Coordinates of C-alpha atoms and ligand atoms in Angstrom, one line a residue:
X958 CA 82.1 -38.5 -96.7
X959 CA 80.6 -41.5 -98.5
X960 CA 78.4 -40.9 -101.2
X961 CA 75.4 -42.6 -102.9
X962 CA 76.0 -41.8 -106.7
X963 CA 75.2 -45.3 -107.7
X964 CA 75.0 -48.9 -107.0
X965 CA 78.0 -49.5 -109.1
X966 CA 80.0 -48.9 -106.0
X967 CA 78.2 -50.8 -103.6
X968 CA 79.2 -54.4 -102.2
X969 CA 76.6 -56.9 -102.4
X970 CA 76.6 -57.1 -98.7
X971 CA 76.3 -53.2 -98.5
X972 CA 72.9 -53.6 -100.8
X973 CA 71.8 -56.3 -98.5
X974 CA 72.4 -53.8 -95.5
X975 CA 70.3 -51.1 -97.0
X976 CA 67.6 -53.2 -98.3
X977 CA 67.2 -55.0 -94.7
X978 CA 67.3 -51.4 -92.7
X979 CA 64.6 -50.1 -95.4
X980 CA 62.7 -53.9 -94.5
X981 CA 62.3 -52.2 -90.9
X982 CA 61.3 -48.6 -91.7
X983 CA 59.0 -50.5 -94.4
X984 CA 56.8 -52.1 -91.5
X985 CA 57.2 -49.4 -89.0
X986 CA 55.4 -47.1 -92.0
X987 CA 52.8 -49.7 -92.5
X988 CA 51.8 -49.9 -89.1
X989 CA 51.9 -45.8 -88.9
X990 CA 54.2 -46.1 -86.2
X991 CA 55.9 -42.7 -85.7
X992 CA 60.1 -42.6 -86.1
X993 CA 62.3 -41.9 -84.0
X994 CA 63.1 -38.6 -85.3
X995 CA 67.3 -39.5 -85.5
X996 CA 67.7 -36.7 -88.0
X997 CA 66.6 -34.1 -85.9
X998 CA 68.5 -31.2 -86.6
X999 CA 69.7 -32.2 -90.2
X1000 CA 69.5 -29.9 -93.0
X1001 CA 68.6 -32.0 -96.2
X1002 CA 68.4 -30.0 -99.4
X1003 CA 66.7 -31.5 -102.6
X1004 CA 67.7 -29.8 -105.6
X1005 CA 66.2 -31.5 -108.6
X1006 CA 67.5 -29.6 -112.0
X1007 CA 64.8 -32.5 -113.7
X1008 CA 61.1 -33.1 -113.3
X1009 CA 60.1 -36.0 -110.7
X1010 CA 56.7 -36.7 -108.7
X1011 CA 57.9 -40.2 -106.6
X1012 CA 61.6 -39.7 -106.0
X1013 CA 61.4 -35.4 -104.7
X1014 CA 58.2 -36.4 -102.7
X1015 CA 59.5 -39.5 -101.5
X1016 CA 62.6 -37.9 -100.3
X1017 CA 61.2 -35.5 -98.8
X1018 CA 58.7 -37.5 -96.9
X1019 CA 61.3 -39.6 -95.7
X1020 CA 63.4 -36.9 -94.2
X1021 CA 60.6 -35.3 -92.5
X1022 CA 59.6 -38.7 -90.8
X1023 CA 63.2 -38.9 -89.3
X1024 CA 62.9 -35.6 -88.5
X1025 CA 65.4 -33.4 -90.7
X1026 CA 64.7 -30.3 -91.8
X1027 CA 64.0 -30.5 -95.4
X1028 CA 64.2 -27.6 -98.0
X1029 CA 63.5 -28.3 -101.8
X1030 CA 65.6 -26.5 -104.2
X1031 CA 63.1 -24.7 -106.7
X1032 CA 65.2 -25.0 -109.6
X1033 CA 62.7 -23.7 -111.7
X1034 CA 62.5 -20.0 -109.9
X1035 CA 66.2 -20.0 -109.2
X1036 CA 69.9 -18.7 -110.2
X1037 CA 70.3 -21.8 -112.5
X1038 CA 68.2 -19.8 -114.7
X1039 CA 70.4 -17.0 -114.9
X1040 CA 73.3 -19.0 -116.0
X1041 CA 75.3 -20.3 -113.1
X1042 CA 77.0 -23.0 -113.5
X1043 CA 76.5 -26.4 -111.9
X1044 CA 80.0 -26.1 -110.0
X1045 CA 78.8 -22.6 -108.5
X1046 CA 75.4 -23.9 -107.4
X1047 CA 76.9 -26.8 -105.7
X1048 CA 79.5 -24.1 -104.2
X1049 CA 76.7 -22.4 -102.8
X1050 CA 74.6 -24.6 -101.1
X1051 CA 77.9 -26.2 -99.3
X1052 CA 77.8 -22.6 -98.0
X1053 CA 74.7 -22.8 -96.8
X1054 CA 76.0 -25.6 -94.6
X1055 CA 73.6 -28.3 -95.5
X1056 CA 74.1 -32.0 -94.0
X1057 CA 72.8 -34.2 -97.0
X1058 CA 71.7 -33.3 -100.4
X1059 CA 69.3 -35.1 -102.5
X1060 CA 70.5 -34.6 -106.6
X1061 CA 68.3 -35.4 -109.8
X1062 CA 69.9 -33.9 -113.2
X1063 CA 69.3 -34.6 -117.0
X1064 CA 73.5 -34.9 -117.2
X1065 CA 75.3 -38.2 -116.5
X1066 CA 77.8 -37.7 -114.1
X1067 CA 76.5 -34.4 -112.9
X1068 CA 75.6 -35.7 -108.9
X1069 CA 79.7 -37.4 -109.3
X1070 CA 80.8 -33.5 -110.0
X1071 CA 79.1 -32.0 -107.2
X1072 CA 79.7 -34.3 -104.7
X1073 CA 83.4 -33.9 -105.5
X1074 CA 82.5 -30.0 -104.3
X1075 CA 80.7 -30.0 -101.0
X1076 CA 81.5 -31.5 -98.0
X1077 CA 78.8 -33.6 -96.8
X1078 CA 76.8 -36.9 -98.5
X1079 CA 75.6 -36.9 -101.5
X1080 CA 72.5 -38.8 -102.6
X1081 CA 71.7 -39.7 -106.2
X1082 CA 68.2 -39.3 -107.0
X1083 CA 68.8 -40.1 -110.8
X1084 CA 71.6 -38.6 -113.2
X1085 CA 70.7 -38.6 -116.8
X1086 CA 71.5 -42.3 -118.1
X1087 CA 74.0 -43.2 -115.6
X1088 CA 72.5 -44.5 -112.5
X1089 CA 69.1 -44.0 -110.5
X1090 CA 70.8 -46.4 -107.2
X1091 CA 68.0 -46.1 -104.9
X1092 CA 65.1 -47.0 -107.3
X1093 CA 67.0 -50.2 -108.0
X1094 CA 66.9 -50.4 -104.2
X1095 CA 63.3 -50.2 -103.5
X1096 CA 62.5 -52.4 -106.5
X1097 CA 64.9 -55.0 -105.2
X1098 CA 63.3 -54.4 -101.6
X1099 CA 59.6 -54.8 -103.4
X1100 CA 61.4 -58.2 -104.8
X1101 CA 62.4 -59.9 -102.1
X1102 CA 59.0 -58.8 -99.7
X1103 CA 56.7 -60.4 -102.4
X1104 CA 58.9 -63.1 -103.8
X1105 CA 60.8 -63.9 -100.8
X1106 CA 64.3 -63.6 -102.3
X1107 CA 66.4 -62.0 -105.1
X1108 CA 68.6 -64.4 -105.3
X1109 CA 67.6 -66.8 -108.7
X1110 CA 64.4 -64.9 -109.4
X1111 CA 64.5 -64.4 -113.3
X1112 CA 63.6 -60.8 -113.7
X1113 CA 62.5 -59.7 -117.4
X1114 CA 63.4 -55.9 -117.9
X1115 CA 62.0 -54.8 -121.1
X1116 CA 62.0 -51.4 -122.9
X1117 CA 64.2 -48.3 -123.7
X1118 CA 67.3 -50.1 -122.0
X1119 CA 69.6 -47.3 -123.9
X1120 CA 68.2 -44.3 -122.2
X1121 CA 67.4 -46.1 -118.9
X1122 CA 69.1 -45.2 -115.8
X1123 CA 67.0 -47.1 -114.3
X1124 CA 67.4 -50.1 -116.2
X1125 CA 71.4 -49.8 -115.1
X1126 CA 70.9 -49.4 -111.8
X1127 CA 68.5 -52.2 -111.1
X1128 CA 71.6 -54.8 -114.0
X1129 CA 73.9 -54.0 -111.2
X1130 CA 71.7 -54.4 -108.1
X1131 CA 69.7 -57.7 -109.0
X1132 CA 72.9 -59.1 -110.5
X1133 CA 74.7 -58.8 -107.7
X1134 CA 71.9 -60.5 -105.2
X1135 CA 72.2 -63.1 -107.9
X1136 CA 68.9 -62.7 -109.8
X1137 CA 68.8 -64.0 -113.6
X1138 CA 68.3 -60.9 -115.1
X1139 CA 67.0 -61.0 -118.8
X1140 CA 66.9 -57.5 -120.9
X1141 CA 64.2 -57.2 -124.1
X1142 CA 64.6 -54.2 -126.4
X1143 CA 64.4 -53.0 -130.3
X1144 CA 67.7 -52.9 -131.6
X1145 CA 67.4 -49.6 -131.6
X1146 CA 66.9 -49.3 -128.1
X1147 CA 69.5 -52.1 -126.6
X1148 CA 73.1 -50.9 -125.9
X1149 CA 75.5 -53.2 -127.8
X1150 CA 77.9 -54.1 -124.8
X1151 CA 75.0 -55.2 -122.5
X1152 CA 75.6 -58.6 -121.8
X1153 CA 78.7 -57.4 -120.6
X1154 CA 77.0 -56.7 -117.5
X1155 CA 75.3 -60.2 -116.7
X1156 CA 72.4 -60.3 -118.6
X1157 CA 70.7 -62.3 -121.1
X1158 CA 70.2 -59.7 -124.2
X1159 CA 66.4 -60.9 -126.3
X1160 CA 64.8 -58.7 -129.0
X1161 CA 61.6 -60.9 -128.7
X1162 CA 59.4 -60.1 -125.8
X1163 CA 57.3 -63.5 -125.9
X1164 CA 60.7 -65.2 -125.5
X1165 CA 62.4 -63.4 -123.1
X1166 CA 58.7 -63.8 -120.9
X1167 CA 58.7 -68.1 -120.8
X1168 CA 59.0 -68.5 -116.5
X1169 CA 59.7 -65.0 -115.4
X1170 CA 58.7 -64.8 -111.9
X1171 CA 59.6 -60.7 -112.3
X1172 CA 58.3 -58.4 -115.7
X1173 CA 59.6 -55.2 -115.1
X1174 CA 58.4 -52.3 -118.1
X1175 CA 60.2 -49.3 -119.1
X1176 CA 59.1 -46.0 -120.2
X1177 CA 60.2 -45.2 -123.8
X1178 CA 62.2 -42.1 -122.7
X1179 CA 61.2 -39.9 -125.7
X1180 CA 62.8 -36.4 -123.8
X1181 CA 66.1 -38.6 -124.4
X1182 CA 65.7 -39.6 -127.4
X1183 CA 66.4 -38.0 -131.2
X1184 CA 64.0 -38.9 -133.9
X1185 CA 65.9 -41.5 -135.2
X1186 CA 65.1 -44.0 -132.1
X1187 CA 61.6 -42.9 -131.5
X1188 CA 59.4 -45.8 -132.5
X1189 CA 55.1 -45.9 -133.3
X1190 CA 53.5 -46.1 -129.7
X1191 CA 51.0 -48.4 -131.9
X1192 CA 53.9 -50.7 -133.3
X1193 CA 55.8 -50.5 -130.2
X1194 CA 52.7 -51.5 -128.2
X1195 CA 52.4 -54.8 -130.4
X1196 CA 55.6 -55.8 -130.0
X1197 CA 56.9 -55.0 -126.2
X1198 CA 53.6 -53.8 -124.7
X1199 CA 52.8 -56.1 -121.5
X1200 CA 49.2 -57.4 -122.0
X1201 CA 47.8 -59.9 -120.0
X1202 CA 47.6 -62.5 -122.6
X1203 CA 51.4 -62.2 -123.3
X1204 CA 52.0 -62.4 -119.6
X1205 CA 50.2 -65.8 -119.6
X1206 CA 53.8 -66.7 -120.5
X1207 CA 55.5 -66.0 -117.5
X1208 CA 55.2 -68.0 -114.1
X1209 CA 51.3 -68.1 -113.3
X1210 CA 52.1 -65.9 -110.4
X1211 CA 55.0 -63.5 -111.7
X1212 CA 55.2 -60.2 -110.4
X1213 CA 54.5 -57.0 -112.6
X1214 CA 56.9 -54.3 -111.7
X1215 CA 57.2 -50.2 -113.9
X1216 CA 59.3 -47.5 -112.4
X1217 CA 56.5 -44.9 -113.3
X1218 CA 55.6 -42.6 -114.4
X1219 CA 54.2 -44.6 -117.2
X1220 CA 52.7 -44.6 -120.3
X1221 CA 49.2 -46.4 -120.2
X1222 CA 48.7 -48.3 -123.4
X1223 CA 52.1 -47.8 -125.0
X1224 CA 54.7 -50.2 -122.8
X1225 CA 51.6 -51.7 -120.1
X1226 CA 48.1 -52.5 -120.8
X1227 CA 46.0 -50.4 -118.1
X1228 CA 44.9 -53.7 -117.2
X1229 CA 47.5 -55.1 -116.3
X1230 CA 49.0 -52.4 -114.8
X1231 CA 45.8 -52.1 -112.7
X1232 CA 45.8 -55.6 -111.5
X1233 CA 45.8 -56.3 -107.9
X1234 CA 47.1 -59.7 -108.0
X1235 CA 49.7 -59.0 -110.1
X1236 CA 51.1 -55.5 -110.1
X1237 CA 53.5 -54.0 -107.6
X1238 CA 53.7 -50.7 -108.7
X1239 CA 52.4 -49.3 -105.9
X1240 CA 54.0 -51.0 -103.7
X1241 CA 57.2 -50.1 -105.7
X1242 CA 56.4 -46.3 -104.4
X1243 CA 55.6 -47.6 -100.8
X1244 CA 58.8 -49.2 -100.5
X1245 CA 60.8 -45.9 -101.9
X1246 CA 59.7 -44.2 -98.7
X1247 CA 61.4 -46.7 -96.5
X1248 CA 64.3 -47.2 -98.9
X1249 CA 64.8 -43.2 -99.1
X1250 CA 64.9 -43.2 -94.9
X1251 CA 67.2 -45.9 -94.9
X1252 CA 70.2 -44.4 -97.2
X1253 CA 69.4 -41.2 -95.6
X1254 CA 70.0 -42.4 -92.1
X1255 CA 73.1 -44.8 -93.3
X1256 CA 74.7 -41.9 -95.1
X1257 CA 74.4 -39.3 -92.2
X1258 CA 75.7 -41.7 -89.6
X1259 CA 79.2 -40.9 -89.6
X1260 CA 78.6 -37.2 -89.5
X1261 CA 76.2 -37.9 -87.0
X1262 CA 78.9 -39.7 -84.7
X1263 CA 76.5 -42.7 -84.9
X1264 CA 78.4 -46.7 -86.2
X1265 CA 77.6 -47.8 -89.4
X1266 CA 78.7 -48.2 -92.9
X1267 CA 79.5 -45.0 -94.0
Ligands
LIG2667 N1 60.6 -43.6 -110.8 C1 60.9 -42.3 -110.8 O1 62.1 -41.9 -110.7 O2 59.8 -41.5 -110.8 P1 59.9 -39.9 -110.8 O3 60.5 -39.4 -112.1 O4 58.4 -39.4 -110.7 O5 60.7 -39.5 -109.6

C-alpha cells in the first residue's frame, strides 16, 4: 500500500493531483452538495496518541461524508496507558482489519514505524517535528483558491521553525509548486541547515515582510520546547508578532495564513487575525475538510479496485 507519511515523498505533480481533487470536494462542500458515499463500507480508524481539535474532527468529518465508517481511537481511556508499546498497538488494530488509519503522535517517525506494521494506508495527521503533509496541503489549496497560483507567490513563514512540523511540511510543498518561500525566526528557534531546503533564512520580521503576497505565523510550540528556547511572549510579541501596522509591509493585499490553534497576542494580533479581508484562517480549516476526503479517497483507491495514484 502507499502511504501518506509526508510530503517529502510526493512528486510535484502528485501534490498538484491532490490539491486539484480537494479543489472539487472543496465546492461540492460549499454548495452542501451531498457525496457520493465511495467509501461506503471502509473502516477508518483515527488514533491520535497527541491532542488536536481541526485535524481528528476534520478527518473524521471527511470520512463520514464519503461514507466510511469512522471509529476514533480514545487514546486517552486505552491500553496505551497500560504500557503497550507502539508496535503492539499498531499490531492490534491491523487485527481488527481496518482499511485506512488516520496517525497523530508527539514522536518523529512514529506514523513511518507503524505503517511498516499493518497492511493497509496509512495517513499522517502530524508526527512530532517531522512532517504534518496534509496541512501543507490544505494551506497550499487555500493559496492557490485566493491567490490564484502557488507557483512565484512569496510566502513568509515566521515563528518556531525548529519545532514546526508544520513549517517542514508546507518548505517542501510550496517549494516544490515553485513558491519563494522566505523563513523568519530567533536564532534560537531556526534550524541551522534550513536553507538547505530552498528557502530564504531572515531573523528580522520587517525584512523578511517587504512584498509578501503570503504571511503565514507559527505557534511557539512551548510543549516542545526546554527552557533554554522559550522566549518572553511580550518580547517575542515585539519582535515577530504580526500586527497590522507591520503587515503594511507586505503586498497591500497579502494573505494572512496560522495553522491554529493559536496564541492571540503572542505570534498574531487578534486583529489581524480577525480580519476579514485579510485572514484565511478559516478558510485554512474549510479547505482541510476537502483536502482530508481527497487523500482519503486517493489512498483507498487501489484497495478499493478503483484507478488512481496509489
Ligand atoms: N493545525 C492543526 O494541526 O491543528 P490541531 O492540532 O487542532 O489538529
Amino acid at each position: 500500500h502507499r502511504h501518506l507519511t509526508g510530503i517529502a515523498g510526493l512528486q510535484p505533480h502528485e501534490i498538484t493531483f491532490l490539491l486539484d481533487e480537494a479543489e472539487k470536494w472543496a465546492e461540492s462542500n460549499r454548495a452542501r452538495r451531498p457525496s457520493d458515499h465511495r467509501l461506503d463500507g471502509i473502516t477508518q480508524i483515527n488514533a491520535f496518541f497527541e491532542n488536536s481539535t481541526r485535524t481528528l474532527l476534520s478527518f473524521e468529518i471527511a470520512g463520514k461524508r464519503l461514507g466510511a465508517d469512522v471509529v476514533n481511537m480514545a487514546v486517552a481511556q486505552s491500553s496505551v496507558k497500560k504500557g503497550e508499546t507502539l508496535i503492539d498497538t499498531a499490531v492490534t488494530l491491523n487485527a481488527m482489519r481496518a482499511d485506512v488509519i488516520v496517525i497523530r503522535h508527539s514522536s518523529s517517525g512514529a506514523v513511518q514505524l507503524i505503517a511498516s506494521k499493518v497492511d493497509c494506508p496509512v495517513l499522517n495527521a502530524g508526527d512530532g517535528w517531522h512532517e504534518h503533509p496534509t496541512q501543507a496541503l490544505l494551506d497550499a489549496l487555500t493559496i492557490r483558491r485566493r491567490r490564484g497560483t502557488v507557483h512565484g507567490q512569496r510566502v513568509v513563514i515566521c515563528g518556531d521553525l525548529m519545532h514546526s512540523r508544520v513549517a517542514r511540511s508546507n518548505i517542501l510543498a510550496l517549494t516544490a509548486l515553485s513558491a519563494e518561500v522566505r523563513v523568519v525566526a530567533p536564532s534560537t528557534l531556526m534550524p541551522g541547515a534550513i536553507e538547505a531546503m530552498g528557502v530564504t533564512a531572515f531573523h528580522n520580521f520587517d525584512e523578511a515582510l517587504e512584498g509578501a503576497d503570503v504571511v503565514m505565523m507559527l505557534r511557539l510550540q512551548n510543549e516542545r520546547m526546554s527552557g533554554a528556547f522559550i522566549p518572553s511572549t511580550r518580547e517575542y510579541h515585539l519582535r515577530y508578532g504580526l500586527t497590522h501596522e507591520r503587515l503594511e509591509r507586505a503586498k497591500p493585499d497579502a494573505l494572512v495564513m496560522h495553522p491554529g490553534p493559536m496564541n492571540r497576542g503572542v505570534e498574531i494580533a487578534s486583529g489581524v487575525a480577525d480580519d476579514p479581508e485579510r485572514s484565511a484562517i478559516n478558510e485554512q480549516v474549510e479547505m482541510g475538510v476537502a483536502v482530508r476526503m481527497a487523500c482519503l479517497d486517493v489512498l483507498t483507491r487501489k484497495s478499493r479496485g478503483v484507478e488512481g495514484w496509489a
